[in-house]
Short mmCIF file of C-alpha atoms and ligand atoms in Angstrom, two decimals:
data_model
loop_
_atom_site.label_atom_id
_atom_site.label_comp_id
_atom_site.label_asym_id
_atom_site.label_seq_id
_atom_site.Cartn_x
_atom_site.Cartn_y
_atom_site.Cartn_z
CA MET V 9 0.00 0.00 0.00
CA SER V 10 1.27 3.47 -0.89
CA LEU V 11 0.38 6.50 1.21
CA ILE V 12 1.29 9.89 -0.24
CA LEU V 13 1.08 13.21 1.56
CA GLY V 14 0.29 15.96 -0.95
CA ILE V 15 1.05 19.62 -0.25
CA ASP V 16 -0.07 22.57 -2.39
CA THR V 17 0.42 26.22 -1.48
CA SER V 18 0.58 27.58 -5.02
CA CYS V 19 -1.97 30.34 -4.57
CA ASP V 20 -4.12 31.42 -1.63
CA ASP V 21 -5.17 28.05 -0.19
CA THR V 22 -2.97 26.14 2.25
CA THR V 23 -3.73 22.51 1.44
CA ALA V 24 -2.56 19.06 2.54
CA ALA V 25 -4.04 15.62 1.86
CA VAL V 26 -3.28 11.93 2.27
CA VAL V 27 -4.13 9.64 -0.65
CA GLU V 28 -3.85 5.87 -0.80
CA ASN V 29 -2.61 4.24 -4.01
CA GLY V 30 -3.21 7.38 -6.05
CA THR V 31 -7.00 7.30 -5.84
CA LYS V 32 -8.48 6.87 -2.36
CA VAL V 33 -8.60 10.14 -0.45
CA LEU V 34 -8.04 9.53 3.27
CA SER V 35 -7.97 13.23 4.13
CA ASN V 36 -8.20 16.48 2.20
CA ILE V 37 -7.64 19.65 4.23
CA VAL V 38 -8.01 23.13 2.73
CA SER V 39 -7.44 26.31 4.73
CA ASN V 40 -8.62 29.13 2.53
CA GLN V 41 -7.58 32.75 2.89
CA THR V 42 -10.77 34.39 1.68
CA GLU V 43 -11.01 36.51 4.84
CA VAL V 44 -7.46 37.80 4.34
CA HIS V 45 -7.93 38.88 0.71
CA LYS V 46 -11.59 39.74 0.29
CA LYS V 47 -11.29 43.40 1.22
CA TYR V 48 -8.80 43.80 -1.65
CA GLY V 49 -11.07 42.02 -4.20
CA GLY V 50 -8.20 39.72 -5.18
CA ILE V 51 -5.15 37.91 -3.85
CA VAL V 52 -2.31 39.95 -2.31
CA PRO V 53 0.78 37.70 -2.82
CA GLU V 54 2.75 38.95 0.19
CA LEU V 55 -0.21 38.35 2.53
CA ALA V 56 -0.77 34.91 0.98
CA SER V 57 2.82 33.78 1.72
CA ARG V 58 2.66 35.01 5.30
CA ARG V 59 -0.61 33.18 5.90
CA HIS V 60 0.81 29.96 4.40
CA ILE V 61 3.69 30.13 6.90
CA GLU V 62 1.20 30.33 9.77
CA MET V 63 -1.05 27.57 8.45
CA ILE V 64 1.22 24.97 6.85
CA TRP V 65 2.02 22.92 9.93
CA PRO V 66 -1.55 22.95 11.39
CA VAL V 67 -2.94 21.93 7.98
CA VAL V 68 -0.43 19.09 7.45
CA ASP V 69 -0.93 17.92 11.02
CA GLU V 70 -4.71 17.88 10.51
CA ALA V 71 -4.34 15.93 7.24
CA LEU V 72 -2.25 13.25 8.98
CA LYS V 73 -4.63 13.04 11.94
CA ALA V 74 -7.75 12.88 9.76
CA ALA V 75 -6.13 10.04 7.78
CA ASN V 76 -5.21 8.40 11.07
CA ILE V 77 -1.56 7.94 10.11
CA LYS V 78 1.88 9.10 11.30
CA LEU V 79 4.66 10.65 9.22
CA GLU V 80 6.52 7.32 9.44
CA ASP V 81 3.68 5.60 7.51
CA LEU V 82 4.20 7.75 4.42
CA SER V 83 5.63 6.29 1.20
CA GLY V 84 6.36 9.75 -0.15
CA VAL V 85 5.60 13.46 -0.04
CA ALA V 86 4.35 15.20 -3.19
CA ALA V 87 4.86 18.96 -3.33
CA CYS V 88 3.43 21.31 -5.91
CA HIS V 89 6.44 23.23 -7.31
CA GLY V 90 4.65 25.50 -9.81
CA PRO V 91 3.15 27.32 -11.56
CA GLY V 92 1.89 29.77 -8.95
CA LEU V 93 2.87 32.64 -6.70
CA ILE V 94 6.54 32.17 -5.96
CA GLY V 95 6.43 33.24 -2.29
CA SER V 96 3.49 30.89 -1.69
CA LEU V 97 5.10 27.95 -3.53
CA LEU V 98 8.30 28.38 -1.51
CA VAL V 99 6.44 27.78 1.75
CA GLY V 100 4.93 24.43 0.68
CA CYS V 101 8.09 23.20 -1.06
CA SER V 102 10.40 24.16 1.81
CA PHE V 103 8.09 22.48 4.28
CA ALA V 104 7.90 19.31 2.16
CA LYS V 105 11.69 19.22 1.83
CA ALA V 106 12.15 19.59 5.59
CA LEU V 107 9.70 16.73 6.26
CA CYS V 108 11.45 14.45 3.75
CA TYR V 109 14.90 15.31 5.10
CA SER V 110 13.97 14.76 8.74
CA LYS V 111 12.17 11.45 8.15
CA GLY V 112 14.13 10.08 5.15
CA ILE V 113 10.98 10.05 2.96
CA PRO V 114 11.15 10.30 -0.87
CA LEU V 115 10.10 13.64 -2.35
CA VAL V 116 8.26 14.06 -5.65
CA ALA V 117 7.47 17.31 -7.45
CA VAL V 118 4.13 17.88 -9.15
CA ASN V 119 3.08 20.58 -11.60
CA HIS V 120 -0.13 22.25 -10.37
CA LEU V 121 -1.84 21.76 -13.75
CA GLU V 122 -0.92 18.08 -13.80
CA GLY V 123 -2.52 17.91 -10.36
CA HIS V 124 -5.75 19.42 -11.69
CA ILE V 125 -5.83 16.77 -14.44
CA PHE V 126 -5.40 14.01 -11.84
CA SER V 127 -8.39 15.26 -9.85
CA CYS V 128 -10.48 13.00 -12.12
CA PHE V 129 -8.91 9.86 -10.59
CA LEU V 130 -9.81 10.74 -7.00
CA SER V 131 -12.45 9.08 -4.91
CA GLU V 132 -13.48 9.61 -1.32
CA ARG V 133 -15.08 6.17 -1.20
CA GLY V 134 -12.20 3.99 -2.29
CA PRO V 135 -10.15 2.76 -5.22
CA VAL V 136 -11.82 1.74 -8.45
CA GLY V 137 -13.25 -1.76 -8.26
CA GLU V 138 -13.33 -1.99 -4.47
CA THR V 139 -16.29 0.22 -3.80
CA GLU V 140 -20.02 -0.05 -3.88
CA PHE V 141 -20.11 2.98 -6.13
CA PRO V 142 -16.86 2.93 -8.11
CA PRO V 143 -15.92 6.40 -9.34
CA ARG V 144 -16.16 6.82 -13.07
CA THR V 145 -12.64 7.56 -14.29
CA PRO V 146 -11.58 8.24 -17.88
CA SER V 147 -9.37 5.94 -19.91
CA PHE V 148 -6.63 7.45 -22.10
CA PRO V 149 -6.67 9.42 -24.32
CA PHE V 150 -8.88 12.19 -23.01
CA LEU V 151 -9.19 15.97 -23.25
CA ALA V 152 -8.77 18.04 -20.08
CA LEU V 153 -10.21 21.52 -19.74
CA ILE V 154 -8.74 23.26 -16.70
CA VAL V 155 -10.66 26.42 -15.79
CA SER V 156 -9.59 28.23 -12.66
CA GLY V 157 -8.61 31.64 -11.32
CA GLY V 158 -5.07 31.33 -12.63
CA HIS V 159 -5.55 29.12 -15.69
CA THR V 160 -7.81 28.34 -18.58
CA CYS V 161 -6.21 25.68 -20.76
CA LEU V 162 -7.13 22.72 -22.83
CA TYR V 163 -4.91 19.61 -22.98
CA ARG V 164 -4.88 16.37 -24.85
CA VAL V 165 -3.82 13.67 -22.35
CA ASP V 166 -2.50 10.51 -24.04
CA ASP V 167 -1.12 8.80 -20.97
CA PHE V 168 0.35 9.54 -17.57
CA GLY V 169 3.04 12.16 -18.27
CA LYS V 170 1.98 12.66 -21.90
CA TYR V 171 0.24 15.99 -22.18
CA ARG V 172 -0.14 18.23 -25.22
CA GLU V 173 -1.44 21.74 -24.79
CA LEU V 174 -4.08 22.54 -27.40
CA GLY V 175 -4.86 26.04 -26.18
CA ARG V 176 -4.70 28.46 -23.27
CA THR V 177 -6.00 31.88 -22.38
CA ARG V 178 -4.23 34.77 -24.04
CA ASP V 179 -5.17 37.16 -21.24
CA ASP V 180 -7.47 36.62 -18.23
CA ALA V 181 -8.35 33.16 -16.95
CA ALA V 182 -12.09 32.43 -16.76
CA GLY V 183 -12.09 32.51 -12.94
CA GLU V 184 -10.15 35.76 -12.99
CA ALA V 185 -12.90 37.24 -15.21
CA TYR V 186 -15.53 36.06 -12.69
CA ASP V 187 -13.54 37.67 -9.86
CA LYS V 188 -12.97 40.97 -11.70
CA VAL V 189 -16.59 41.28 -12.85
CA SER V 190 -17.80 40.52 -9.33
CA LYS V 191 -15.51 43.25 -8.01
CA LEU V 192 -16.73 45.82 -10.52
CA LEU V 193 -20.34 44.96 -9.71
CA GLY V 194 -19.49 45.39 -6.02
CA LEU V 195 -20.45 41.80 -5.22
CA GLY V 196 -17.42 40.47 -3.34
CA TYR V 197 -14.69 37.86 -3.55
CA PRO V 198 -14.26 35.16 -4.80
CA GLY V 199 -16.57 36.14 -7.63
CA GLY V 200 -17.36 32.73 -9.13
CA PRO V 201 -19.73 31.32 -6.50
CA ILE V 202 -21.37 34.75 -5.92
CA ILE V 203 -22.06 35.33 -9.63
CA GLU V 204 -23.26 31.76 -10.07
CA LYS V 205 -25.76 32.27 -7.25
CA ILE V 206 -27.24 35.57 -8.38
CA ALA V 207 -27.24 34.47 -12.04
CA GLN V 208 -29.87 31.87 -11.10
CA ASP V 209 -32.41 34.70 -10.84
CA GLY V 210 -31.22 36.48 -13.97
CA ASN V 211 -31.92 36.30 -17.69
CA PRO V 212 -28.85 34.98 -19.58
CA LYS V 213 -30.17 36.55 -22.78
CA ALA V 214 -30.78 40.02 -21.30
CA ILE V 215 -27.49 41.48 -22.56
CA ASP V 216 -25.60 40.25 -25.58
CA PHE V 217 -22.04 40.32 -24.22
CA PRO V 218 -19.26 39.36 -26.69
CA ARG V 219 -17.95 35.82 -27.11
CA ALA V 220 -14.31 35.56 -28.21
CA TYR V 221 -14.36 32.26 -30.10
CA LEU V 222 -10.95 32.84 -31.78
CA PRO V 223 -11.96 30.26 -34.40
CA GLU V 224 -8.43 29.81 -35.75
CA SER V 225 -7.11 28.31 -32.50
CA PHE V 226 -8.02 26.61 -29.23
CA ASP V 227 -6.84 29.65 -27.26
CA PHE V 228 -9.24 31.61 -25.09
CA SER V 229 -9.64 35.31 -24.31
CA PHE V 230 -11.83 36.77 -21.58
CA SER V 231 -10.47 40.29 -21.05
CA GLY V 232 -12.73 41.76 -23.78
CA LEU V 233 -15.76 40.34 -22.00
CA LYS V 234 -14.68 41.90 -18.72
CA THR V 235 -14.24 45.28 -20.45
CA ALA V 236 -17.66 44.91 -22.11
CA VAL V 237 -19.28 44.40 -18.69
CA LEU V 238 -17.42 47.44 -17.33
CA ASN V 239 -18.54 49.60 -20.28
CA PHE V 240 -22.12 48.39 -19.93
CA VAL V 241 -22.20 49.30 -16.24
CA LYS V 242 -20.67 52.75 -16.92
CA GLU V 243 -23.11 53.50 -19.73
CA GLN V 244 -26.18 52.56 -17.78
CA ARG V 245 -25.00 54.68 -14.85
CA ALA V 246 -24.47 57.65 -17.18
CA GLU V 247 -27.96 57.17 -18.62
CA SER V 248 -29.49 56.51 -15.18
CA ARG V 249 -30.79 53.18 -16.43
CA GLU V 250 -30.76 50.19 -14.16
CA GLN V 251 -30.42 46.68 -15.47
CA ARG V 252 -30.90 44.10 -12.77
CA VAL V 253 -27.53 42.91 -11.50
CA ASN V 254 -28.88 39.34 -11.75
CA ASP V 255 -29.32 39.83 -15.52
CA ILE V 256 -25.78 41.22 -15.89
CA ALA V 257 -24.38 38.23 -13.95
CA ALA V 258 -26.42 35.69 -15.93
CA SER V 259 -25.50 37.25 -19.29
CA PHE V 260 -21.81 37.42 -18.35
CA GLN V 261 -21.85 33.80 -17.21
CA ALA V 262 -23.63 32.71 -20.41
CA SER V 263 -20.85 34.28 -22.48
CA ILE V 264 -18.10 32.44 -20.55
CA ILE V 265 -19.93 29.11 -20.67
CA ASP V 266 -20.79 29.38 -24.38
CA VAL V 267 -17.11 29.85 -25.22
CA LEU V 268 -15.86 27.05 -22.95
CA VAL V 269 -18.42 24.55 -24.23
CA ARG V 270 -18.12 25.48 -27.92
CA LYS V 271 -14.31 25.32 -27.93
CA THR V 272 -14.33 21.97 -26.14
CA GLU V 273 -16.77 20.72 -28.77
CA TRP V 274 -14.38 21.81 -31.54
CA ALA V 275 -11.47 20.06 -29.85
CA ILE V 276 -13.50 16.84 -29.52
CA LYS V 277 -14.17 16.96 -33.27
CA LYS V 278 -10.62 17.84 -34.28
CA GLU V 279 -8.87 15.34 -31.99
CA GLY V 280 -11.49 12.62 -32.41
CA ILE V 281 -11.57 12.00 -28.64
CA LYS V 282 -14.74 10.95 -26.83
CA ARG V 283 -13.77 11.69 -23.21
CA VAL V 284 -13.46 15.11 -21.54
CA VAL V 285 -12.34 15.98 -18.02
CA LEU V 286 -13.66 19.33 -16.79
CA THR V 287 -11.79 20.59 -13.74
CA GLY V 288 -10.38 23.68 -11.92
CA GLY V 289 -12.26 26.06 -9.62
CA VAL V 290 -14.69 27.29 -12.29
CA ALA V 291 -15.66 23.66 -13.00
CA ALA V 292 -17.47 23.78 -9.64
CA ASN V 293 -20.06 25.92 -11.48
CA ARG V 294 -23.27 23.91 -11.84
CA GLU V 295 -24.45 25.69 -14.98
CA LEU V 296 -21.12 25.01 -16.72
CA ARG V 297 -21.29 21.35 -15.66
CA ARG V 298 -24.88 21.08 -16.90
CA ARG V 299 -24.11 22.69 -20.27
CA MET V 300 -20.97 20.59 -20.80
CA LYS V 301 -22.92 17.44 -19.96
CA GLU V 302 -25.69 18.47 -22.37
CA MET V 303 -23.11 18.93 -25.16
CA GLY V 304 -21.53 15.57 -24.24
CA ASP V 305 -24.91 13.81 -24.45
CA GLU V 306 -25.57 15.31 -27.88
CA ARG V 307 -22.16 14.26 -29.20
CA GLU V 308 -22.03 10.94 -27.33
CA VAL V 309 -18.97 12.11 -25.44
CA GLU V 310 -18.35 11.18 -21.79
CA ILE V 311 -17.84 14.19 -19.53
CA PHE V 312 -15.94 13.62 -16.27
CA THR V 313 -16.45 16.28 -13.59
CA PRO V 314 -14.72 15.60 -10.27
CA SER V 315 -16.67 16.62 -7.16
CA ALA V 316 -16.43 20.36 -6.49
CA SER V 317 -13.94 19.90 -3.64
CA PHE V 318 -11.53 18.17 -6.05
CA CYS V 319 -12.07 20.82 -8.78
CA THR V 320 -10.97 23.78 -6.65
CA ASP V 321 -7.38 23.84 -5.41
CA ASN V 322 -6.59 20.86 -3.19
CA ALA V 323 -3.64 18.68 -2.28
CA ALA V 324 -5.34 15.32 -2.94
CA MET V 325 -4.89 15.91 -6.68
CA ILE V 326 -1.18 16.61 -6.05
CA ALA V 327 -0.84 13.39 -4.03
CA SER V 328 -2.58 11.44 -6.81
CA ALA V 329 -0.18 12.71 -9.50
CA GLY V 330 2.67 12.25 -7.02
CA TYR V 331 1.81 8.56 -6.64
CA TYR V 332 2.36 8.00 -10.37
CA HIS V 333 5.66 9.90 -10.27
CA LEU V 334 6.82 7.81 -7.33
CA GLU V 335 5.80 4.54 -9.03
CA ALA V 336 7.84 5.66 -12.07
CA GLY V 337 10.86 6.34 -9.79
CA ASP V 338 10.63 10.02 -10.61
CA THR V 339 11.76 11.49 -7.27
CA VAL V 340 13.55 14.82 -6.75
CA GLY V 341 16.35 16.04 -4.48
CA LEU V 342 16.28 18.54 -1.65
CA ASP V 343 17.54 21.18 -4.10
CA LEU V 344 14.00 21.32 -5.57
CA ASN V 345 13.31 24.90 -6.59
CA PRO V 346 9.73 26.05 -7.27
CA LYS V 347 9.00 28.22 -10.29
CA ALA V 348 6.21 30.75 -10.81
CA TYR V 349 6.02 29.98 -14.53
CA MET V 350 6.02 26.29 -15.40
CA PRO V 351 4.32 24.96 -18.52
CA LEU V 352 3.14 21.38 -18.30
O1 KG4 N 419 -8.79 26.15 -8.96
P1 KG4 N 419 -8.98 27.29 -8.01
O2 KG4 N 419 -9.46 26.97 -6.63
O3 KG4 N 419 -7.66 28.11 -7.85
C1 KG4 N 419 -6.82 28.43 -8.93
O4 KG4 N 419 -5.94 27.59 -9.29
O5 KG4 N 419 -7.02 29.55 -9.48
O6 KG4 N 419 -9.98 28.32 -8.73
C2 KG4 N 419 -10.40 29.50 -8.10
C3 KG4 N 419 -11.28 30.26 -9.08
C4 KG4 N 419 -11.71 31.64 -8.61
O7 KG4 N 419 -11.49 32.57 -9.65
C5 KG4 N 419 -13.20 31.48 -8.33
O8 KG4 N 419 -13.94 32.67 -8.54
C6 KG4 N 419 -13.57 30.40 -9.31
O9 KG4 N 419 -12.48 29.52 -9.34
N1 KG4 N 419 -14.78 29.66 -8.90
C7 KG4 N 419 -15.93 29.64 -9.60
C8 KG4 N 419 -16.85 28.89 -8.83
N2 KG4 N 419 -16.23 28.46 -7.69
C9 KG4 N 419 -14.95 28.94 -7.76
N3 KG4 N 419 -16.25 30.19 -10.78
C10 KG4 N 419 -17.51 30.00 -11.22
N4 KG4 N 419 -18.45 29.33 -10.55
C11 KG4 N 419 -18.18 28.76 -9.35
N5 KG4 N 419 -19.10 28.09 -8.69
ZN1 ZN N 420 -5.58 25.54 -9.43
#
């Protein structure tokens, strides 16, 4: 049996998890910093690093206790070494290195985006085949759409370790657009869940916001949409008109979802692949999940959406990817250096 402790501090969540044999989640602890950053409407990197330093040991300790294991039981420690905020990454990596050094445990390094892809193999109930309700996991090859606050990218995944980027955002990530639009509407942070909620009472066809399909590539662009929302709000203020904020939120969300679903559909056609993994923080959005599933049903494509707690940043996904690295003998030394920019 292999027990991996995953650690991810790439952004504003301090996370640690214990995963058995790459799939069974024994614990998954997330300490979020929403309270620290919300008054700024976005993440302040310096504050994020300081908070990680305070939280890393309590979070790791809680992950071990919840899994009912001791450090000595671990087969390895998997640390996320990028991409992300460099000060934040340094906290998790340094902590992981210290643990491995003091206990003589192997260390593996995991790319945050690879972690997001591996979220589709996780199960809280148990490994595939041993459970009453085995989790549905994709076979290779599959497409992976990662939509979060820091990333919006589409990969073709041919095997463990074999990833080909088909497209990425040229400017804002989808989650970043949610956060910025929420801020400009005065709704709060993080924007995604707030906009999703109020959009339920809005008309998605009320305002025809732009959709950047960029038909010549699989890249994405969401900054024009954000500017269009800003201009709309300014204009209606100048003209003393008042569109319901629910309609603005619903129309904005419809634009994002139309683009994500349509581009995934094109990639399915071009690559001839019938399996799609939808993950990352924005993949927690129920309307996006519903629309992607609807498209999948029409095209007879299987859509895999990990549970919301595995879509948003977590360390269980890092431990899962770490398990496969460890099995392949792909360990790293204590000179591991995280990097802010790290393509998969
Ligand atoms: O994956 P994640 O936890 O962290 C990053 O790697 O960025 O994603 C966080 C992002 C935030 O921008 C947040 O607003 C967005 O995911 N998000 C959502 C929802 N829940 C979180 N966006 C839309 N709908 C949601 N329900
Ligand atoms: Zn992420």
